[in-house]
Amino acid sequence: AINDTSSFLSPQPKKKLFKIIWSGRGGNSQSEYIHTLQKKNSVGRIGELQAIMLQMKKVNSGKPLLNIIGTDIVRSIYGSNVAKSDMESFFSTLRSSADLSIIVTRHSYQFLEYLAEVSDIHIKLLIINGTLFLQSIIPWSNLHAITFRETHGPRDIMLDPMV
């Protein structure tokens, strides 16, 4: 079970612990929590992304770095026709800069097959008849229903195996 973390999160994230890296499309927003990639070429943007992650790791030394990234940032760096070698370079940078990376993609997205090849774990979320399910593809597991259990304290998230 995973405890509900809402009681541990403050309404304002702490500057040192939270950073949004924006691909630069749709505006040039800068704040203490948002960093817009400024470089125009792919090599510069990857270097800038890696520098941000290394700085976060340095500022928070001794703490693991979680990186949640959408594959749309890869498209914004390399364009719509991304070569496999470019993806290898990008994901190698992610692996070397963060302790854990979660890559979010759409099912039909062109990176899905490549991501399945390089991922240690591949998890699929499904909605069937209004119920949210989780299934691990790599390593393979049975389907699990994601349910919430009310307790006297924080809410628990449960994974109930489907037989």
Tab-separated table of N, CA and C in Angstrom:
chain	number	residue	atom	x	y	z
A	1	ALA	N	0.829	-1.190	0.000
A	1	ALA	CA	0.000	0.000	0.000
A	1	ALA	C	0.869	1.247	0.000
A	2	ILE	N	0.389	2.266	-0.638
A	2	ILE	CA	1.094	3.538	-0.692
A	2	ILE	C	0.239	4.547	0.061
A	3	ASN	N	0.806	5.217	1.057
A	3	ASN	CA	0.047	6.203	1.817
A	3	ASN	C	-0.182	7.454	0.989
A	4	ASP	N	-1.322	8.083	1.200
A	4	ASP	CA	-1.656	9.355	0.572
A	4	ASP	C	-0.671	10.402	1.076
A	5	THR	N	-0.014	11.096	0.172
A	5	THR	CA	1.026	12.054	0.567
A	5	THR	C	0.503	13.474	0.729
A	6	SER	N	-0.806	13.682	0.556
A	6	SER	CA	-1.319	15.052	0.602
A	6	SER	C	-1.038	15.730	1.938
A	7	SER	N	-0.981	14.972	3.030
A	7	SER	CA	-0.720	15.588	4.328
A	7	SER	C	0.732	16.023	4.467
A	8	PHE	N	1.624	15.494	3.619
A	8	PHE	CA	3.036	15.838	3.715
A	8	PHE	C	3.435	16.976	2.774
A	9	LEU	N	2.586	17.274	1.799
A	9	LEU	CA	2.923	18.291	0.811
A	9	LEU	C	2.377	19.638	1.235
A	10	SER	N	3.211	20.647	1.159
A	10	SER	CA	2.741	21.987	1.468
A	10	SER	C	2.165	22.603	0.195
A	11	PRO	N	1.304	23.625	0.312
A	11	PRO	CA	0.735	24.238	-0.887
A	11	PRO	C	1.805	24.876	-1.781
A	12	GLN	N	2.872	25.363	-1.211
A	12	GLN	CA	3.957	25.977	-1.985
A	12	GLN	C	5.155	25.040	-1.985
A	13	PRO	N	5.571	24.542	-3.154
A	13	PRO	CA	6.742	23.656	-3.168
A	13	PRO	C	7.996	24.400	-2.733
A	14	LYS	N	8.916	23.677	-2.167
A	14	LYS	CA	10.169	24.275	-1.746
A	14	LYS	C	11.075	24.435	-2.956
A	15	LYS	N	11.650	25.594	-3.123
A	15	LYS	CA	12.440	25.935	-4.299
A	15	LYS	C	13.546	24.927	-4.574
A	16	LYS	N	14.212	24.469	-3.542
A	16	LYS	CA	15.342	23.558	-3.726
A	16	LYS	C	14.903	22.166	-4.160
A	17	LEU	N	13.671	21.796	-3.872
A	17	LEU	CA	13.234	20.430	-4.098
A	17	LEU	C	12.373	20.243	-5.341
A	18	PHE	N	12.019	21.305	-6.014
A	18	PHE	CA	11.053	21.211	-7.088
A	18	PHE	C	11.446	22.120	-8.240
A	19	LYS	N	11.501	21.573	-9.443
A	19	LYS	CA	11.847	22.377	-10.615
A	19	LYS	C	11.100	21.833	-11.814
A	20	ILE	N	10.451	22.714	-12.561
A	20	ILE	CA	9.812	22.348	-13.823
A	20	ILE	C	10.729	22.820	-14.936
A	21	ILE	N	11.080	21.900	-15.821
A	21	ILE	CA	11.920	22.250	-16.964
A	21	ILE	C	11.002	22.291	-18.176
A	22	TRP	N	10.859	23.491	-18.719
A	22	TRP	CA	9.930	23.748	-19.807
A	22	TRP	C	10.682	23.669	-21.128
A	23	SER	N	10.057	23.056	-22.122
A	23	SER	CA	10.735	22.874	-23.405
A	23	SER	C	10.869	24.158	-24.208
A	24	GLY	N	10.155	25.198	-23.805
A	24	GLY	CA	10.273	26.477	-24.500
A	24	GLY	C	9.142	26.783	-25.445
A	25	ARG	N	8.280	25.824	-25.695
A	25	ARG	CA	7.133	26.070	-26.565
A	25	ARG	C	6.020	26.710	-25.759
A	26	GLY	N	5.311	27.606	-26.376
A	26	GLY	CA	4.159	28.210	-25.725
A	26	GLY	C	4.513	29.295	-24.744
A	27	GLY	N	5.631	29.939	-24.908
A	27	GLY	CA	5.967	31.046	-24.025
A	27	GLY	C	7.344	30.899	-23.429
A	28	ASN	N	7.782	31.953	-22.790
A	28	ASN	CA	9.106	31.975	-22.194
A	28	ASN	C	8.956	32.262	-20.713
A	29	SER	N	8.283	31.361	-20.027
A	29	SER	CA	7.967	31.546	-18.614
A	29	SER	C	9.192	31.257	-17.752
A	30	GLN	N	9.530	32.187	-16.871
A	30	GLN	CA	10.607	31.991	-15.904
A	30	GLN	C	10.072	32.321	-14.519
A	31	SER	N	10.320	31.452	-13.574
A	31	SER	CA	10.022	31.714	-12.181
A	31	SER	C	11.027	30.910	-11.374
A	32	GLU	N	10.888	30.974	-10.060
A	32	GLU	CA	11.823	30.215	-9.238
A	32	GLU	C	11.604	28.715	-9.368
A	33	TYR	N	10.449	28.279	-9.867
A	33	TYR	CA	10.147	26.858	-10.021
A	33	TYR	C	10.226	26.381	-11.470
A	34	ILE	N	10.235	27.296	-12.430
A	34	ILE	CA	10.215	26.937	-13.843
A	34	ILE	C	11.483	27.420	-14.525
A	35	HIS	N	12.125	26.524	-15.250
A	35	HIS	CA	13.285	26.886	-16.058
A	35	HIS	C	12.960	26.550	-17.514
A	36	THR	N	12.992	27.543	-18.383
A	36	THR	CA	12.756	27.332	-19.805
A	36	THR	C	14.087	27.085	-20.492
A	37	LEU	N	14.157	25.988	-21.243
A	37	LEU	CA	15.383	25.693	-21.990
A	37	LEU	C	15.622	26.802	-23.007
A	38	GLN	N	16.818	27.398	-22.973
A	38	GLN	CA	17.128	28.554	-23.805
A	38	GLN	C	17.892	28.217	-25.075
A	39	LYS	N	18.667	27.153	-25.034
A	39	LYS	CA	19.518	26.816	-26.178
A	39	LYS	C	18.655	26.438	-27.375
A	40	LYS	N	19.169	26.734	-28.574
A	40	LYS	CA	18.403	26.472	-29.797
A	40	LYS	C	18.734	25.129	-30.424
A	41	ASN	N	19.968	24.637	-30.277
A	41	ASN	CA	20.310	23.357	-30.916
A	41	ASN	C	20.174	22.210	-29.912
A	42	SER	N	20.076	20.992	-30.439
A	42	SER	CA	19.808	19.831	-29.590
A	42	SER	C	20.938	19.555	-28.605
A	43	VAL	N	22.179	19.699	-29.028
A	43	VAL	CA	23.318	19.444	-28.136
A	43	VAL	C	23.299	20.432	-26.973
A	44	GLY	N	23.028	21.691	-27.261
A	44	GLY	CA	22.963	22.711	-26.211
A	44	GLY	C	21.825	22.475	-25.247
A	45	ARG	N	20.663	22.037	-25.774
A	45	ARG	CA	19.501	21.801	-24.918
A	45	ARG	C	19.724	20.589	-24.008
A	46	ILE	N	20.355	19.549	-24.529
A	46	ILE	CA	20.646	18.379	-23.694
A	46	ILE	C	21.649	18.758	-22.614
A	47	GLY	N	22.662	19.529	-22.975
A	47	GLY	CA	23.635	19.995	-21.990
A	47	GLY	C	22.985	20.851	-20.922
A	48	GLU	N	22.059	21.703	-21.329
A	48	GLU	CA	21.339	22.565	-20.389
A	48	GLU	C	20.472	21.725	-19.449
A	49	LEU	N	19.780	20.735	-19.979
A	49	LEU	CA	18.951	19.844	-19.181
A	49	LEU	C	19.797	19.074	-18.169
A	50	GLN	N	20.924	18.549	-18.619
A	50	GLN	CA	21.818	17.804	-17.735
A	50	GLN	C	22.392	18.712	-16.650
A	51	ALA	N	22.745	19.939	-16.995
A	51	ALA	CA	23.278	20.884	-16.008
A	51	ALA	C	22.246	21.192	-14.926
A	52	ILE	N	20.980	21.331	-15.319
A	52	ILE	CA	19.911	21.595	-14.346
A	52	ILE	C	19.778	20.417	-13.385
A	53	MET	N	19.774	19.203	-13.936
A	53	MET	CA	19.626	18.028	-13.080
A	53	MET	C	20.835	17.845	-12.164
A	54	LEU	N	22.034	18.083	-12.678
A	54	LEU	CA	23.230	17.965	-11.840
A	54	LEU	C	23.240	19.022	-10.743
A	55	GLN	N	22.764	20.234	-11.052
A	55	GLN	CA	22.668	21.292	-10.043
A	55	GLN	C	21.668	20.906	-8.959
A	56	MET	N	20.517	20.332	-9.361
A	56	MET	CA	19.529	19.874	-8.383
A	56	MET	C	20.132	18.797	-7.478
A	57	LYS	N	20.906	17.897	-8.071
A	57	LYS	CA	21.541	16.826	-7.298
A	57	LYS	C	22.574	17.407	-6.328
A	58	LYS	N	23.312	18.427	-6.767
A	58	LYS	CA	24.328	19.052	-5.924
A	58	LYS	C	23.687	19.810	-4.761
A	59	VAL	N	22.651	20.575	-5.046
A	59	VAL	CA	21.961	21.361	-4.015
A	59	VAL	C	21.318	20.436	-2.980
A	60	ASN	N	20.840	19.287	-3.430
A	60	ASN	CA	20.164	18.339	-2.544
A	60	ASN	C	20.995	17.080	-2.361
A	61	SER	N	22.294	17.239	-2.139
A	61	SER	CA	23.181	16.073	-2.027
A	61	SER	C	22.707	15.149	-0.913
A	62	GLY	N	22.854	13.868	-1.170
A	62	GLY	CA	22.416	12.871	-0.216
A	62	GLY	C	20.966	12.480	-0.374
A	63	LYS	N	20.215	13.211	-1.212
A	63	LYS	CA	18.816	12.893	-1.451
A	63	LYS	C	18.680	12.364	-2.872
A	64	PRO	N	17.848	11.354	-3.072
A	64	PRO	CA	17.666	10.831	-4.428
A	64	PRO	C	16.928	11.842	-5.315
A	65	LEU	N	17.266	11.845	-6.591
A	65	LEU	CA	16.644	12.756	-7.551
A	65	LEU	C	15.645	11.977	-8.399
A	66	LEU	N	14.385	12.388	-8.350
A	66	LEU	CA	13.324	11.810	-9.158
A	66	LEU	C	13.086	12.724	-10.347
A	67	ASN	N	13.084	12.155	-11.532
A	67	ASN	CA	12.863	12.900	-12.764
A	67	ASN	C	11.621	12.342	-13.438
A	68	ILE	N	10.587	13.163	-13.583
A	68	ILE	CA	9.391	12.773	-14.317
A	68	ILE	C	9.379	13.613	-15.581
A	69	ILE	N	9.397	12.948	-16.721
A	69	ILE	CA	9.541	13.669	-17.983
A	69	ILE	C	8.597	13.090	-19.026
A	70	GLY	N	8.060	13.959	-19.843
A	70	GLY	CA	7.225	13.530	-20.962
A	70	GLY	C	8.068	13.436	-22.217
A	71	THR	N	7.699	12.538	-23.099
A	71	THR	CA	8.482	12.378	-24.320
A	71	THR	C	8.336	13.565	-25.265
A	72	ASP	N	7.406	14.473	-24.978
A	72	ASP	CA	7.282	15.662	-25.817
A	72	ASP	C	8.517	16.552	-25.740
A	73	ILE	N	9.262	16.505	-24.637
A	73	ILE	CA	10.479	17.311	-24.548
A	73	ILE	C	11.541	16.788	-25.511
A	74	VAL	N	11.544	15.464	-25.760
A	74	VAL	CA	12.480	14.898	-26.734
A	74	VAL	C	12.159	15.444	-28.116
A	75	ARG	N	10.862	15.505	-28.443
A	75	ARG	CA	10.445	16.040	-29.744
A	75	ARG	C	10.801	17.523	-29.854
A	76	SER	N	10.680	18.267	-28.746
A	76	SER	CA	11.006	19.697	-28.804
A	76	SER	C	12.512	19.925	-28.967
A	77	ILE	N	13.314	18.966	-28.511
A	77	ILE	CA	14.769	19.097	-28.644
A	77	ILE	C	15.230	18.665	-30.031
A	78	TYR	N	14.719	17.531	-30.510
A	78	TYR	CA	15.226	16.946	-31.756
A	78	TYR	C	14.318	17.158	-32.963
A	79	GLY	N	13.086	17.579	-32.768
A	79	GLY	CA	12.138	17.660	-33.863
A	79	GLY	C	11.291	16.401	-33.906
A	80	SER	N	10.395	16.317	-34.883
A	80	SER	CA	9.440	15.201	-34.922
A	80	SER	C	10.046	13.900	-35.431
A	81	ASN	N	11.092	13.952	-36.232
A	81	ASN	CA	11.729	12.729	-36.735
A	81	ASN	C	13.016	12.469	-35.962
A	82	VAL	N	12.878	11.815	-34.827
A	82	VAL	CA	14.005	11.576	-33.928
A	82	VAL	C	14.693	10.274	-34.304
A	83	ALA	N	16.000	10.333	-34.494
A	83	ALA	CA	16.780	9.130	-34.789
A	83	ALA	C	16.978	8.325	-33.507
A	84	LYS	N	17.137	7.015	-33.652
A	84	LYS	CA	17.342	6.145	-32.492
A	84	LYS	C	18.601	6.546	-31.728
A	85	SER	N	19.646	6.975	-32.426
A	85	SER	CA	20.882	7.388	-31.756
A	85	SER	C	20.656	8.636	-30.895
A	86	ASP	N	19.776	9.542	-31.354
A	86	ASP	CA	19.446	10.724	-30.556
A	86	ASP	C	18.702	10.324	-29.286
A	87	MET	N	17.773	9.380	-29.418
A	87	MET	CA	17.044	8.910	-28.234
A	87	MET	C	17.996	8.235	-27.251
A	88	GLU	N	18.936	7.441	-27.768
A	88	GLU	CA	19.908	6.784	-26.897
A	88	GLU	C	20.709	7.810	-26.116
A	89	SER	N	21.137	8.866	-26.792
A	89	SER	CA	21.900	9.931	-26.133
A	89	SER	C	21.067	10.621	-25.061
A	90	PHE	N	19.828	10.932	-25.393
A	90	PHE	CA	18.951	11.633	-24.456
A	90	PHE	C	18.684	10.791	-23.212
A	91	PHE	N	18.303	9.526	-23.406
A	91	PHE	CA	17.967	8.684	-22.265
A	91	PHE	C	19.200	8.280	-21.470
A	92	SER	N	20.350	8.244	-22.099
A	92	SER	CA	21.600	8.016	-21.378
A	92	SER	C	21.873	9.191	-20.437
A	93	THR	N	21.607	10.405	-20.915
A	93	THR	CA	21.758	11.602	-20.084
A	93	THR	C	20.826	11.528	-18.887
A	94	LEU	N	19.566	11.120	-19.108
A	94	LEU	CA	18.612	11.005	-18.002
A	94	LEU	C	19.083	9.995	-16.964
A	95	ARG	N	19.535	8.845	-17.434
A	95	ARG	CA	19.976	7.797	-16.506
A	95	ARG	C	21.181	8.220	-15.683
A	96	SER	N	22.087	8.988	-16.283
A	96	SER	CA	23.288	9.387	-15.554
A	96	SER	C	23.030	10.555	-14.608
A	97	SER	N	21.934	11.284	-14.800
A	97	SER	CA	21.678	12.484	-14.009
A	97	SER	C	20.688	12.284	-12.871
A	98	ALA	N	19.823	11.288	-12.957
A	98	ALA	CA	18.788	11.104	-11.941
A	98	ALA	C	18.859	9.698	-11.367
A	99	ASP	N	18.399	9.561	-10.129
A	99	ASP	CA	18.366	8.248	-9.484
A	99	ASP	C	17.207	7.411	-10.011
A	100	LEU	N	16.093	8.068	-10.320
A	100	LEU	CA	14.931	7.390	-10.871
A	100	LEU	C	14.280	8.315	-11.883
A	101	SER	N	14.039	7.805	-13.073
A	101	SER	CA	13.340	8.577	-14.105
A	101	SER	C	12.051	7.872	-14.468
A	102	ILE	N	10.977	8.645	-14.501
A	102	ILE	CA	9.690	8.149	-14.967
A	102	ILE	C	9.407	8.883	-16.265
A	103	ILE	N	9.234	8.118	-17.332
A	103	ILE	CA	8.990	8.703	-18.647
A	103	ILE	C	7.535	8.446	-18.997
A	104	VAL	N	6.796	9.522	-19.228
A	104	VAL	CA	5.372	9.439	-19.527
A	104	VAL	C	5.184	9.599	-21.024
A	105	THR	N	4.440	8.669	-21.630
A	105	THR	CA	4.218	8.716	-23.067
A	105	THR	C	2.810	8.234	-23.389
A	106	ARG	N	2.358	8.574	-24.576
A	106	ARG	CA	1.083	8.054	-25.067
A	106	ARG	C	1.341	6.701	-25.715
A	107	HIS	N	0.318	5.870	-25.736
A	107	HIS	CA	0.464	4.519	-26.283
A	107	HIS	C	0.908	4.526	-27.745
A	108	SER	N	0.415	5.459	-28.530
A	108	SER	CA	0.729	5.462	-29.954
A	108	SER	C	2.009	6.236	-30.273
A	109	TYR	N	2.644	6.739	-29.288
A	109	TYR	CA	3.806	7.595	-29.506
A	109	TYR	C	4.974	6.806	-30.090
A	110	GLN	N	5.767	7.415	-30.967
A	110	GLN	CA	6.826	6.709	-31.688
A	110	GLN	C	7.932	6.173	-30.799
A	111	PHE	N	8.069	6.673	-29.574
A	111	PHE	CA	9.144	6.231	-28.694
A	111	PHE	C	8.787	4.979	-27.905
A	112	LEU	N	7.541	4.565	-27.948
A	112	LEU	CA	7.089	3.487	-27.075
A	112	LEU	C	7.910	2.215	-27.244
A	113	GLU	N	8.154	1.801	-28.474
A	113	GLU	CA	8.914	0.569	-28.711
A	113	GLU	C	10.350	0.718	-28.211
A	114	TYR	N	10.974	1.860	-28.494
A	114	TYR	CA	12.349	2.062	-28.032
A	114	TYR	C	12.407	2.116	-26.507
A	115	LEU	N	11.470	2.823	-25.888
A	115	LEU	CA	11.457	2.919	-24.425
A	115	LEU	C	11.310	1.547	-23.788
A	116	ALA	N	10.501	0.690	-24.394
A	116	ALA	CA	10.340	-0.661	-23.859
A	116	ALA	C	11.655	-1.425	-23.903
A	117	GLU	N	12.488	-1.151	-24.902
A	117	GLU	CA	13.782	-1.829	-25.019
A	117	GLU	C	14.774	-1.383	-23.952
A	118	VAL	N	14.780	-0.102	-23.604
A	118	VAL	CA	15.799	0.433	-22.704
A	118	VAL	C	15.334	0.562	-21.249
A	119	SER	N	14.062	0.284	-20.987
A	119	SER	CA	13.523	0.466	-19.643
A	119	SER	C	13.778	-0.750	-18.768
A	120	ASP	N	14.015	-0.481	-17.492
A	120	ASP	CA	14.110	-1.560	-16.519
A	120	ASP	C	12.709	-2.057	-16.166
A	121	ILE	N	11.764	-1.118	-16.114
A	121	ILE	CA	10.381	-1.438	-15.793
A	121	ILE	C	9.483	-0.688	-16.779
A	122	HIS	N	8.476	-1.367	-17.293
A	122	HIS	CA	7.502	-0.779	-18.209
A	122	HIS	C	6.128	-1.056	-17.623
A	123	ILE	N	5.451	-0.003	-17.167
A	123	ILE	CA	4.146	-0.142	-16.525
A	123	ILE	C	3.089	0.497	-17.408
A	124	LYS	N	1.986	-0.194	-17.551
A	124	LYS	CA	0.878	0.289	-18.373
A	124	LYS	C	-0.324	0.550	-17.469
A	125	LEU	N	-0.959	1.713	-17.627
A	125	LEU	CA	-2.189	2.039	-16.912
A	125	LEU	C	-3.357	1.895	-17.884
A	126	LEU	N	-4.423	1.245	-17.449
A	126	LEU	CA	-5.600	1.010	-18.282
A	126	LEU	C	-6.850	1.407	-17.516
A	127	ILE	N	-7.873	1.836	-18.230
A	127	ILE	CA	-9.184	2.047	-17.625
A	127	ILE	C	-10.132	1.056	-18.286
A	128	ILE	N	-10.713	0.183	-17.472
A	128	ILE	CA	-11.650	-0.821	-17.971
A	128	ILE	C	-12.944	-0.680	-17.164
A	129	ASN	N	-14.034	-0.379	-17.853
A	129	ASN	CA	-15.345	-0.193	-17.209
A	129	ASN	C	-15.275	0.772	-16.034
A	130	GLY	N	-14.527	1.859	-16.192
A	130	GLY	CA	-14.454	2.893	-15.167
A	130	GLY	C	-13.491	2.612	-14.026
A	131	THR	N	-12.783	1.497	-14.062
A	131	THR	CA	-11.824	1.151	-13.010
A	131	THR	C	-10.411	1.293	-13.549
A	132	LEU	N	-9.542	1.890	-12.755
A	132	LEU	CA	-8.148	2.071	-13.135
A	132	LEU	C	-7.359	0.811	-12.789
A	133	PHE	N	-6.608	0.312	-13.791
A	133	PHE	CA	-5.790	-0.886	-13.611
A	133	PHE	C	-4.341	-0.570	-13.919
A	134	LEU	N	-3.452	-1.334	-13.323
A	134	LEU	CA	-2.021	-1.238	-13.569
A	134	LEU	C	-1.522	-2.622	-13.955
A	135	GLN	N	-0.657	-2.660	-14.977
A	135	GLN	CA	-0.034	-3.929	-15.352
A	135	GLN	C	1.417	-3.666	-15.685
A	136	SER	N	2.286	-4.457	-15.104
A	136	SER	CA	3.699	-4.373	-15.428
A	136	SER	C	3.933	-5.216	-16.683
A	137	ILE	N	4.518	-4.593	-17.707
A	137	ILE	CA	4.832	-5.286	-18.948
A	137	ILE	C	6.237	-5.886	-18.854
A	138	ILE	N	7.193	-5.093	-18.335
A	138	ILE	CA	8.572	-5.545	-18.100
A	138	ILE	C	8.899	-5.230	-16.644
A	139	PRO	N	9.142	-6.169	-15.775
A	139	PRO	CA	8.866	-7.590	-15.906
A	139	PRO	C	7.355	-7.819	-15.932
A	140	TRP	N	6.935	-8.898	-16.576
A	140	TRP	CA	5.514	-9.157	-16.747
A	140	TRP	C	4.852	-9.493	-15.420
A	141	SER	N	3.616	-8.992	-15.242
A	141	SER	CA	2.810	-9.379	-14.082
A	141	SER	C	1.347	-9.386	-14.502
A	142	ASN	N	0.514	-9.951	-13.644
A	142	ASN	CA	-0.927	-9.925	-13.881
A	142	ASN	C	-1.458	-8.512	-13.721
A	143	LEU	N	-2.671	-8.324	-14.140
A	143	LEU	CA	-3.362	-7.049	-14.015
A	143	LEU	C	-3.715	-6.801	-12.552
A	144	HIS	N	-3.567	-5.547	-12.099
A	144	HIS	CA	-3.917	-5.168	-10.729
A	144	HIS	C	-4.891	-3.986	-10.779
A	145	ALA	N	-5.971	-4.069	-10.026
A	145	ALA	CA	-6.899	-2.948	-9.890
A	145	ALA	C	-6.313	-1.968	-8.878
A	146	ILE	N	-6.389	-0.679	-9.177
A	146	ILE	CA	-5.929	0.350	-8.244
A	146	ILE	C	-7.153	0.810	-7.458
A	147	THR	N	-7.129	0.561	-6.166
A	147	THR	CA	-8.263	0.915	-5.311
A	147	THR	C	-7.779	1.799	-4.167
A	148	PHE	N	-8.720	2.506	-3.571
A	148	PHE	CA	-8.417	3.403	-2.453
A	148	PHE	C	-9.158	2.906	-1.232
A	149	ARG	N	-8.448	2.864	-0.106
A	149	ARG	CA	-9.044	2.395	1.140
A	149	ARG	C	-8.998	3.529	2.151
A	150	GLU	N	-10.160	3.843	2.695
A	150	GLU	CA	-10.250	4.864	3.738
A	150	GLU	C	-9.815	4.251	5.058
A	151	THR	N	-8.957	4.938	5.780
A	151	THR	CA	-8.546	4.515	7.113
A	151	THR	C	-8.774	5.681	8.054
A	152	HIS	N	-8.437	5.511	9.305
A	152	HIS	CA	-8.583	6.612	10.256
A	152	HIS	C	-7.547	7.696	10.000
A	153	GLY	N	-6.464	7.351	9.318
A	153	GLY	CA	-5.427	8.317	8.976
A	153	GLY	C	-5.492	8.633	7.495
A	154	PRO	N	-4.337	8.715	6.874
A	154	PRO	CA	-4.303	8.994	5.436
A	154	PRO	C	-4.905	7.845	4.631
A	155	ARG	N	-5.418	8.173	3.457
A	155	ARG	CA	-5.980	7.177	2.552
A	155	ARG	C	-4.869	6.292	1.994
A	156	ASP	N	-5.153	5.002	1.826
A	156	ASP	CA	-4.188	4.074	1.257
A	156	ASP	C	-4.567	3.769	-0.180
A	157	ILE	N	-3.557	3.626	-1.029
A	157	ILE	CA	-3.752	3.178	-2.397
A	157	ILE	C	-3.343	1.710	-2.437
A	158	MET	N	-4.256	0.871	-2.883
A	158	MET	CA	-4.020	-0.570	-2.893
A	158	MET	C	-3.939	-1.078	-4.327
A	159	LEU	N	-3.119	-2.112	-4.542
A	159	LEU	CA	-3.064	-2.820	-5.806
A	159	LEU	C	-3.647	-4.209	-5.566
A	160	ASP	N	-4.847	-4.433	-6.082
A	160	ASP	CA	-5.528	-5.713	-5.894
A	160	ASP	C	-5.334	-6.561	-7.130
A	161	PRO	N	-4.657	-7.719	-6.996
A	161	PRO	CA	-4.423	-8.574	-8.163
A	161	PRO	C	-5.738	-9.122	-8.716
A	162	MET	N	-5.843	-9.159	-10.036
A	162	MET	CA	-6.993	-9.723	-10.717
A	162	MET	C	-6.645	-11.149	-11.128
A	163	VAL	N	-7.534	-12.059	-10.828
A	163	VAL	CA	-7.253	-13.470	-11.120
A	163	VAL	C	-7.868	-13.854	-12.446
